[in-house]
Each structure stands twice: as C-alpha cells, then as structure tokens.
Coordinates of N, CA, C and O in Angstrom, one line a residue:
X224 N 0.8 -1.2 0.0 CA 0.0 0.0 0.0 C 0.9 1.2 0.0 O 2.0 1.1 0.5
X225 N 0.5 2.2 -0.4 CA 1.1 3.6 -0.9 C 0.9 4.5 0.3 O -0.2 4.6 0.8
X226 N 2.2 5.3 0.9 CA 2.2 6.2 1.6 C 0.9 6.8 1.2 O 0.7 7.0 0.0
X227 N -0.4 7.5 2.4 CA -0.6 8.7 2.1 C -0.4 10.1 3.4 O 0.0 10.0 4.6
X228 N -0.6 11.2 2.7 CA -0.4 12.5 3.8 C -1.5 13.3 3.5 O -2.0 13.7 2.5
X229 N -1.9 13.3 4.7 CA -3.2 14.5 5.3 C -2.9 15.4 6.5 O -2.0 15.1 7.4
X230 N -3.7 16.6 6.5 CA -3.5 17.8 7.2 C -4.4 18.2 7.5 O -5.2 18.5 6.7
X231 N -4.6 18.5 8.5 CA -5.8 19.6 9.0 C -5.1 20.1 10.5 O -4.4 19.8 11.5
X232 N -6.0 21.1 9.8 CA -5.4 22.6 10.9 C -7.3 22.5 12.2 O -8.6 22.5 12.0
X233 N -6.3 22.7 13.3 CA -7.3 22.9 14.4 C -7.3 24.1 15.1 O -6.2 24.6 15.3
X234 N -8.6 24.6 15.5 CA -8.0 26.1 16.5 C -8.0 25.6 17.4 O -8.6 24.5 17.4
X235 N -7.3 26.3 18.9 CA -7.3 25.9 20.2 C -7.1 27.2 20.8 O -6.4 27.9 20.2
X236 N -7.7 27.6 21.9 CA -7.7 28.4 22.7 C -7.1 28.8 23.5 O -7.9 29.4 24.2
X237 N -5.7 28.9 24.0 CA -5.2 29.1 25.1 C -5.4 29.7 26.4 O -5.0 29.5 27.5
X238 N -6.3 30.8 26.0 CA -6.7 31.4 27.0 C -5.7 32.8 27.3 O -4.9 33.2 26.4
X239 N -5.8 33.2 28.1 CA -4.9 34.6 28.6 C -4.2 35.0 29.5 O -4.2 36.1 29.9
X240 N -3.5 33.4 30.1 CA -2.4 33.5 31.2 C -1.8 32.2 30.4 O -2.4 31.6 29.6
X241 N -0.4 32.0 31.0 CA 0.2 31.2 30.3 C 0.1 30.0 30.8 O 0.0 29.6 32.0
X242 N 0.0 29.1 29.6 CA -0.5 27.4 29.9 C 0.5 26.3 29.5 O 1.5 26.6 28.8
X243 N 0.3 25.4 29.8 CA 0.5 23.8 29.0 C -0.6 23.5 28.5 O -1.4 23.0 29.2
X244 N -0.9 23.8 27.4 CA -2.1 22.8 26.8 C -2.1 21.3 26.3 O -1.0 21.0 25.8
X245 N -2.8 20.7 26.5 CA -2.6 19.2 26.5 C -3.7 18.8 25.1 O -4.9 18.8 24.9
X246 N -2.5 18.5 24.2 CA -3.3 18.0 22.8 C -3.8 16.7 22.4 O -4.4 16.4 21.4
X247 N -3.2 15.8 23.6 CA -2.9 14.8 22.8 C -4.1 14.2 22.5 O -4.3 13.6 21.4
X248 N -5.2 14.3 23.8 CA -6.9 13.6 22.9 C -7.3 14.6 21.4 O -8.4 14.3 20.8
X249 N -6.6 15.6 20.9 CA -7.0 16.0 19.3 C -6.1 15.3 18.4 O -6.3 15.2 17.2
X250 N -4.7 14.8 19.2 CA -4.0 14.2 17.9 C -4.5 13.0 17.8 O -4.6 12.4 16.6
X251 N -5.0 12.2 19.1 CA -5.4 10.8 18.7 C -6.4 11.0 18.1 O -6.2 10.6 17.0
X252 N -7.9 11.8 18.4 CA -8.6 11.8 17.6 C -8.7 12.0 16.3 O -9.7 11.7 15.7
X253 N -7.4 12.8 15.4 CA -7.1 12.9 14.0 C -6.4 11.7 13.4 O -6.3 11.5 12.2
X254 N -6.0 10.9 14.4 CA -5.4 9.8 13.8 C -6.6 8.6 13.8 O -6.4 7.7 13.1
X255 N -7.5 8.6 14.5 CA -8.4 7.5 14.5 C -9.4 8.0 13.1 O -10.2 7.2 12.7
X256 N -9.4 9.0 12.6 CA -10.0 9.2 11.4 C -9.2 9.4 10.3 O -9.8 9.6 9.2
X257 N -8.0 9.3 10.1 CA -7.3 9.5 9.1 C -6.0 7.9 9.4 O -6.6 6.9 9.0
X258 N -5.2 7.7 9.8 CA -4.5 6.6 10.0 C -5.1 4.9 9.3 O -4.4 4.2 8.6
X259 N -5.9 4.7 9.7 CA -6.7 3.6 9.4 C -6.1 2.3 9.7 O -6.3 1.3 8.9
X260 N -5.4 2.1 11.0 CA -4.2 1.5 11.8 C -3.0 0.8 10.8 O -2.5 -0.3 10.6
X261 N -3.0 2.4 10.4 CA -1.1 2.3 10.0 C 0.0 2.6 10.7 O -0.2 2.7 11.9
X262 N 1.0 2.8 10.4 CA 2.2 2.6 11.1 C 2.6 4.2 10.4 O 2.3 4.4 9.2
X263 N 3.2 5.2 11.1 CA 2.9 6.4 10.5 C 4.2 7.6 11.0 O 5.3 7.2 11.4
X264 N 3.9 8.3 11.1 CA 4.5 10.0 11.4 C 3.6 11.0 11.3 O 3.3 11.5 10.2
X265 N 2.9 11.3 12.9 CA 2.6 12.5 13.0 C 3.4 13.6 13.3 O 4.2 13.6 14.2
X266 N 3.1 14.6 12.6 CA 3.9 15.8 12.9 C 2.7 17.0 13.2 O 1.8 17.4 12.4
X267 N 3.0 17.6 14.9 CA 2.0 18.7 15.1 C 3.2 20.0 14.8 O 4.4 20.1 15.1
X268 N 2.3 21.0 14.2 CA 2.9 22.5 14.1 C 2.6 23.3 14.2 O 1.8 23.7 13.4
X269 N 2.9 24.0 15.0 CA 2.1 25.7 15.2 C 2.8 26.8 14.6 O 3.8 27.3 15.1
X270 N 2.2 27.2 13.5 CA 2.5 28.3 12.7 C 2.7 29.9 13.3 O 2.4 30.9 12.6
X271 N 3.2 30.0 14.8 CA 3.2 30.9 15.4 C 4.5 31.1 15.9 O 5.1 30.2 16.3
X272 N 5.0 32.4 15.9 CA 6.7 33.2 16.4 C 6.3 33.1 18.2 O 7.0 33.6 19.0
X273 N 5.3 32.6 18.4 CA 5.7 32.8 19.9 C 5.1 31.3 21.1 O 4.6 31.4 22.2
X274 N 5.3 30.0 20.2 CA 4.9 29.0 20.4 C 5.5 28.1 20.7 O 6.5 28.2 19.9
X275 N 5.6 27.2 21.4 CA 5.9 25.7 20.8 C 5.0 24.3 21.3 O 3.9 24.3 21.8
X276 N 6.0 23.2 21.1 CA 5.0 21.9 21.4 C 6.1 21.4 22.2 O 7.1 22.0 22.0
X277 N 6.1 20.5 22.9 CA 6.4 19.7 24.4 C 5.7 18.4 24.6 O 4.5 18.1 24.6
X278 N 6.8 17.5 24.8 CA 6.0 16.2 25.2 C 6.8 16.5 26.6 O 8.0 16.8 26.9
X279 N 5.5 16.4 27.5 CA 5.3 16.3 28.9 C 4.7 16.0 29.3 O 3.6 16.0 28.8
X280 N 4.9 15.5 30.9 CA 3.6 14.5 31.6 C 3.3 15.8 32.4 O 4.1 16.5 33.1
X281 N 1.7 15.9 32.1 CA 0.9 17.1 32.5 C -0.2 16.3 33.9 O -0.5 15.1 34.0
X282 N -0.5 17.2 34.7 CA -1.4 17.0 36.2 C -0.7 16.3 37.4 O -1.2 15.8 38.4
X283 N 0.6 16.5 36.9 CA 1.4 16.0 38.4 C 2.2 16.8 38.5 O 3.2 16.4 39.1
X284 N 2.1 18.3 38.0 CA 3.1 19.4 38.3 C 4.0 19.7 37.6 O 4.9 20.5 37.9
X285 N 4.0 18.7 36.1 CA 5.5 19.6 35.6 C 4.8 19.9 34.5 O 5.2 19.3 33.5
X286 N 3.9 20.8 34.1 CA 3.1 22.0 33.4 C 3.8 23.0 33.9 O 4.6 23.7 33.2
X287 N 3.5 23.1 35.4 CA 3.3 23.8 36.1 C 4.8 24.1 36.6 O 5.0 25.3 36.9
X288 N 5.8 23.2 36.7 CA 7.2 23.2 36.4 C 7.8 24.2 35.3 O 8.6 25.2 35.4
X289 N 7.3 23.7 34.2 CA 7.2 24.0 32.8 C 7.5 25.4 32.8 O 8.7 25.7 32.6
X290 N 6.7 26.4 33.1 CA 6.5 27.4 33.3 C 6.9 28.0 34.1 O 7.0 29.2 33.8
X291 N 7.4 27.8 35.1 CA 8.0 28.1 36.2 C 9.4 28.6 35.6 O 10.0 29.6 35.8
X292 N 9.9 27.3 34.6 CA 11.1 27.1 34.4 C 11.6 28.2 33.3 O 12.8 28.7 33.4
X293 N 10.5 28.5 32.0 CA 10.5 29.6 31.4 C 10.3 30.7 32.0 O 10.8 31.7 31.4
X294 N 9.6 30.9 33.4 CA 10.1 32.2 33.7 C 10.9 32.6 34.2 O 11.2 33.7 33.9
X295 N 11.5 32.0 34.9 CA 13.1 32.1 35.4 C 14.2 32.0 33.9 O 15.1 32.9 33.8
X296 N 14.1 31.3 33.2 CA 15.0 31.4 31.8 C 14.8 32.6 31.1 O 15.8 33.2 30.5
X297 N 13.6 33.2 31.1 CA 12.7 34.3 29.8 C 11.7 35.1 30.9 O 10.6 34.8 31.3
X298 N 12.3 35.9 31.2 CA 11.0 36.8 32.8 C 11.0 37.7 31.7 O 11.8 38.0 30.9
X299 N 9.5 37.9 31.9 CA 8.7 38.6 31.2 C 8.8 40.2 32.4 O 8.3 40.4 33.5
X300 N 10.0 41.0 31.5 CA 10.2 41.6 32.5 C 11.0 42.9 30.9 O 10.9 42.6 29.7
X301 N 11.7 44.2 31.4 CA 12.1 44.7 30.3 C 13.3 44.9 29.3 O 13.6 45.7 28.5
X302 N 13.6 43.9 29.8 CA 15.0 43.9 28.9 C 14.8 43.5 27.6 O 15.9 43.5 26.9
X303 N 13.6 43.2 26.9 CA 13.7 42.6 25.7 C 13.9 43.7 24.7 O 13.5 44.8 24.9
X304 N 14.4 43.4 23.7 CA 14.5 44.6 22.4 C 13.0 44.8 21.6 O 12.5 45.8 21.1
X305 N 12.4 43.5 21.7 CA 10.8 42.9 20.9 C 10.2 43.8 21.7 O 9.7 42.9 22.5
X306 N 9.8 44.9 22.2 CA 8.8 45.6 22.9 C 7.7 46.0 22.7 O 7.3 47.1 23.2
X307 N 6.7 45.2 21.7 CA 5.8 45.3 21.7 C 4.7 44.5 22.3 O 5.0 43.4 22.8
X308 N 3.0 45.0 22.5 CA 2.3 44.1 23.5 C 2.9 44.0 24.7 O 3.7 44.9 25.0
X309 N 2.6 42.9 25.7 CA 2.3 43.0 26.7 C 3.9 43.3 27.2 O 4.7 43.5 26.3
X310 N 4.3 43.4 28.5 CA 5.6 43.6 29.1 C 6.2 42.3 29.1 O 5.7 41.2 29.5
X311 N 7.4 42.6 28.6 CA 8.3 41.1 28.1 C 7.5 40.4 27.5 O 7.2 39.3 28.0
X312 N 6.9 40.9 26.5 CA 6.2 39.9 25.2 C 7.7 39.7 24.5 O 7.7 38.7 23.8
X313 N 9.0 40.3 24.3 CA 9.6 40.0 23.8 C 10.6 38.3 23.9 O 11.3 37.8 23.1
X314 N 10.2 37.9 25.4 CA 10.4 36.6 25.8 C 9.5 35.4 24.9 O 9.8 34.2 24.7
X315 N 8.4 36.0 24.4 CA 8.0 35.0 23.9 C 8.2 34.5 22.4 O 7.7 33.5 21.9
X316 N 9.4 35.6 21.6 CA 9.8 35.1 20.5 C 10.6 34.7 20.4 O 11.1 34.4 19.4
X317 N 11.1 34.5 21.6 CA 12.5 33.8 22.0 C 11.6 32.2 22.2 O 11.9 31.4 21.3
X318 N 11.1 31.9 22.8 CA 10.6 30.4 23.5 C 10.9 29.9 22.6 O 11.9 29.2 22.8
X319 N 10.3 29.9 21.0 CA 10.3 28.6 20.3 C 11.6 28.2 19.5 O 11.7 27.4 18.5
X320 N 12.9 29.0 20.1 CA 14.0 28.5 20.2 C 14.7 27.5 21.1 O 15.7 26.8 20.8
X321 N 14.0 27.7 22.5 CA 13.9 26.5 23.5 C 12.8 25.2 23.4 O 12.8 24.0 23.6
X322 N 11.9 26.2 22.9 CA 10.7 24.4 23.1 C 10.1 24.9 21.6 O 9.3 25.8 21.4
X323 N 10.7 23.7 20.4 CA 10.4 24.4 19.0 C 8.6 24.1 19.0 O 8.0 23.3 19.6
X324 N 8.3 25.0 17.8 CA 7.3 24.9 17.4 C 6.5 23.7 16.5 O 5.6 23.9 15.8
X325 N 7.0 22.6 16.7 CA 7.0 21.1 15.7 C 7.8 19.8 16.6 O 8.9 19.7 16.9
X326 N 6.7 18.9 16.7 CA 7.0 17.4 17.3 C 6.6 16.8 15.8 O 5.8 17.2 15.0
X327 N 7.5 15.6 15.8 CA 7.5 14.5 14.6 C 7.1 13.6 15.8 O 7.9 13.6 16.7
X328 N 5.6 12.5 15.9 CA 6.1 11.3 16.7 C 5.6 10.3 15.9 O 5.0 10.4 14.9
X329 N 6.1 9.1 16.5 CA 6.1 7.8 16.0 C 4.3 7.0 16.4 O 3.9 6.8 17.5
X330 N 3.4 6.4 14.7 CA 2.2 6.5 14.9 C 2.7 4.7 14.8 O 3.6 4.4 14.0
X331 N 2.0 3.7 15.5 CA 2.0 2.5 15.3 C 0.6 2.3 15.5 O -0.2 2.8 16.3
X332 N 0.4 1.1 14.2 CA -1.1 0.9 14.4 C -1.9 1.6 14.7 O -2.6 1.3 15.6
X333 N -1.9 3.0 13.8 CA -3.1 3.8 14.2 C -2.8 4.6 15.1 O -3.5 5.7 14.9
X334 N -2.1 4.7 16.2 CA -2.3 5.2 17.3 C -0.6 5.8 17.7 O 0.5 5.4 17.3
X335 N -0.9 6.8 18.6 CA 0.3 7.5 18.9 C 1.1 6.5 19.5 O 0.5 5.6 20.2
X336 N 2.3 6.5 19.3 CA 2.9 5.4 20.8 C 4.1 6.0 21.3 O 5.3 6.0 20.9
X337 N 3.4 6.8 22.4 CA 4.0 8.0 23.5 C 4.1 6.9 24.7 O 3.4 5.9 24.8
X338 N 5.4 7.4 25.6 CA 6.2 7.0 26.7 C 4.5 7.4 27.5 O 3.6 8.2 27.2
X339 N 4.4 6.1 28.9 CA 3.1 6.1 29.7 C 3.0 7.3 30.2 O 1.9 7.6 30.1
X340 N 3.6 8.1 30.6 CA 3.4 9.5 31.2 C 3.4 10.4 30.0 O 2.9 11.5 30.3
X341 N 3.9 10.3 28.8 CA 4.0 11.5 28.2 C 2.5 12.2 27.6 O 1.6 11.4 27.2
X342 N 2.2 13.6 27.4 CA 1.5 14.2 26.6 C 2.1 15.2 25.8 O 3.2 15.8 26.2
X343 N 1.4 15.6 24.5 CA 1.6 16.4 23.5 C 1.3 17.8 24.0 O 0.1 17.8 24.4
X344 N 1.9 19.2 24.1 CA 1.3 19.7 25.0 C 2.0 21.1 24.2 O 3.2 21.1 23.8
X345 N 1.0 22.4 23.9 CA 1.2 23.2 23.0 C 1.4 24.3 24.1 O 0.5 24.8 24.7
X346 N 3.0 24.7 24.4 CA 3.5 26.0 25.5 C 3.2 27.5 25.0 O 3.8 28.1 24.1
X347 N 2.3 27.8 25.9 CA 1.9 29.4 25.3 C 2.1 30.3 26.3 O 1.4 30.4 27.3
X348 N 3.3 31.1 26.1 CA 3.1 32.2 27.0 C 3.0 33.6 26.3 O 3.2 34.7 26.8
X349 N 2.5 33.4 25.1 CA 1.7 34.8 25.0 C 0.4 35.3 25.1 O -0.5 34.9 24.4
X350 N 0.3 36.2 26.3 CA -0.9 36.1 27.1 C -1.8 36.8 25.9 O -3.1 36.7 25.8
X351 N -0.9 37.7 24.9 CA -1.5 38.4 24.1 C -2.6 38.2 23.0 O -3.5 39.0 22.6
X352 N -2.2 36.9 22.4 CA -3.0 35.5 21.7 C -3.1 34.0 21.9 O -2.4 33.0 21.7
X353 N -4.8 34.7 22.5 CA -5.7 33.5 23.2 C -5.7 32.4 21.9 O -5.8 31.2 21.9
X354 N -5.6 33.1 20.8 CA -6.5 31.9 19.7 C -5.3 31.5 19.1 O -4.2 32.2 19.1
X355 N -5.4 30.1 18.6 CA -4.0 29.9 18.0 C -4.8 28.8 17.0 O -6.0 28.6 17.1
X356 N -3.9 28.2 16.2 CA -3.6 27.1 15.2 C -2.6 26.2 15.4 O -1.4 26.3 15.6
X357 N -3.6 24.7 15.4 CA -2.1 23.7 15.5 C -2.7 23.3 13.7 O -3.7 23.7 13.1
X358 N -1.7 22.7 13.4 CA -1.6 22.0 12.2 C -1.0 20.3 12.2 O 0.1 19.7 12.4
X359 N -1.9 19.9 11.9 CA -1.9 18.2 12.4 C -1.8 17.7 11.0 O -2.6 18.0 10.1
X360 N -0.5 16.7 10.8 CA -0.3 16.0 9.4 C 0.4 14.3 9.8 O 1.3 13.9 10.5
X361 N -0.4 13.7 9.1 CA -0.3 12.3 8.9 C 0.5 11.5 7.9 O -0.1 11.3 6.9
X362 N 1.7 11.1 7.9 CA 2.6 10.1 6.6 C 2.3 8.9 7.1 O 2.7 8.4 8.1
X363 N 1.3 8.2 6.2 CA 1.5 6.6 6.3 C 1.3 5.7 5.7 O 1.6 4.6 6.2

C-alpha cells in the first residue's frame, strides 16, 4: 500500500495567562479518522513566532514546572529589544528557540505510541494571543 499525507489545521484556545495545553486527545482523535491503523509519522505544528510543542507529563506538576522554568529562563520583564504588546512579550519570540514549534512522533497501528506519562502539549506564553492554530499531518 502507498504512503498517504493529510492535514488539517485545528484552532485551540489558550486562553490569557500562560499554559501547557494538553493536545494529545486531538491528535489521537485525527489519527483515528485519518491513519486507518497504519504505522505512520505525525507531525504537530504551530505556525506561530511565539509557540511551541512539548512532550510532557501534565497533572502531576510539571506544566506547572514548565512554566515556572520559562520564567526564570525568559521573565517577562524589560529587557527585551521585541517591545511590543504586553511587558516582556519579547520573551515569547524567544521560547520557540527552546521548546520548538513542531514534534514528529512515531504512529504504530493507528495510534500514537507516547512514553506512559508522556503528553503532547502546546507551550503558550503569550498572554496576548488566546486563539492559535495547531496544524496536524499524517505520513503513512
């Protein structure tokens, strides 16, 4: 059978304090409609200068880690040259040099096959745009 590749773009909300968002019930669900239990490469992307994606185990504190950890690395504070929007919005076009904007992971049988703790998880700390775009693509 012949590779195929599909795409679809999802919006997600982040809201307007900074998060871990946890994708991974949207990537499985694009793979249970498009995969058709192949063996594959998903790649999620966010077409955004102040984003990225993260595999992390989220609800036991290292979200919450996470963040902690970017603010001590990137304080949204004034030293940035990027001075527009909110104070030290210029930290956030730095982030997706630390946590890039694109995961490739490995699809077996249809299905993601992530470490038992891990989640897919979209890092936003720009408080300034709630609305964002992931871009979800399937090889298989």
């Amino acid at each position: 059978m012949a590779a195929s590749f599909t795409t679809r773009e999802i919006d997600v909300r982040t809201g307007s304090q900074e998060v871990v968002h946890d994708l991974t019930r949207e990537c499985a669900s694009f793979l249970r409609e498009v995969a058709d239990g192949r063996d594959g490469l998903l790649n999620v992307f966010v077409p955004h200068a102040t984003m990225g994606v993260a595999l992390i185990e989220t609800g036991a504190g290292s979200d919450d880690d996470l963040l902690a950890a970017l603010q001590d690395l990137l304080p949204a504070d004034d030293r940035w040259r990027h001075q527009h929007g909110s104070r030290g919005h210029g930290r956030d076009h730095v982030l997706p040099a630390l946590v890039p904007p694109h995961a490739t992971l490995p699809v077996v049988g249809g299905e993601l096959a992530l470490g038992t703790w891990q989640s897919v998880c979209l890092v936003d700390t720009n408080v300034d745009n709630p609305n964002r775009t992931v871009r979800l693509s399937f090889l298989g």
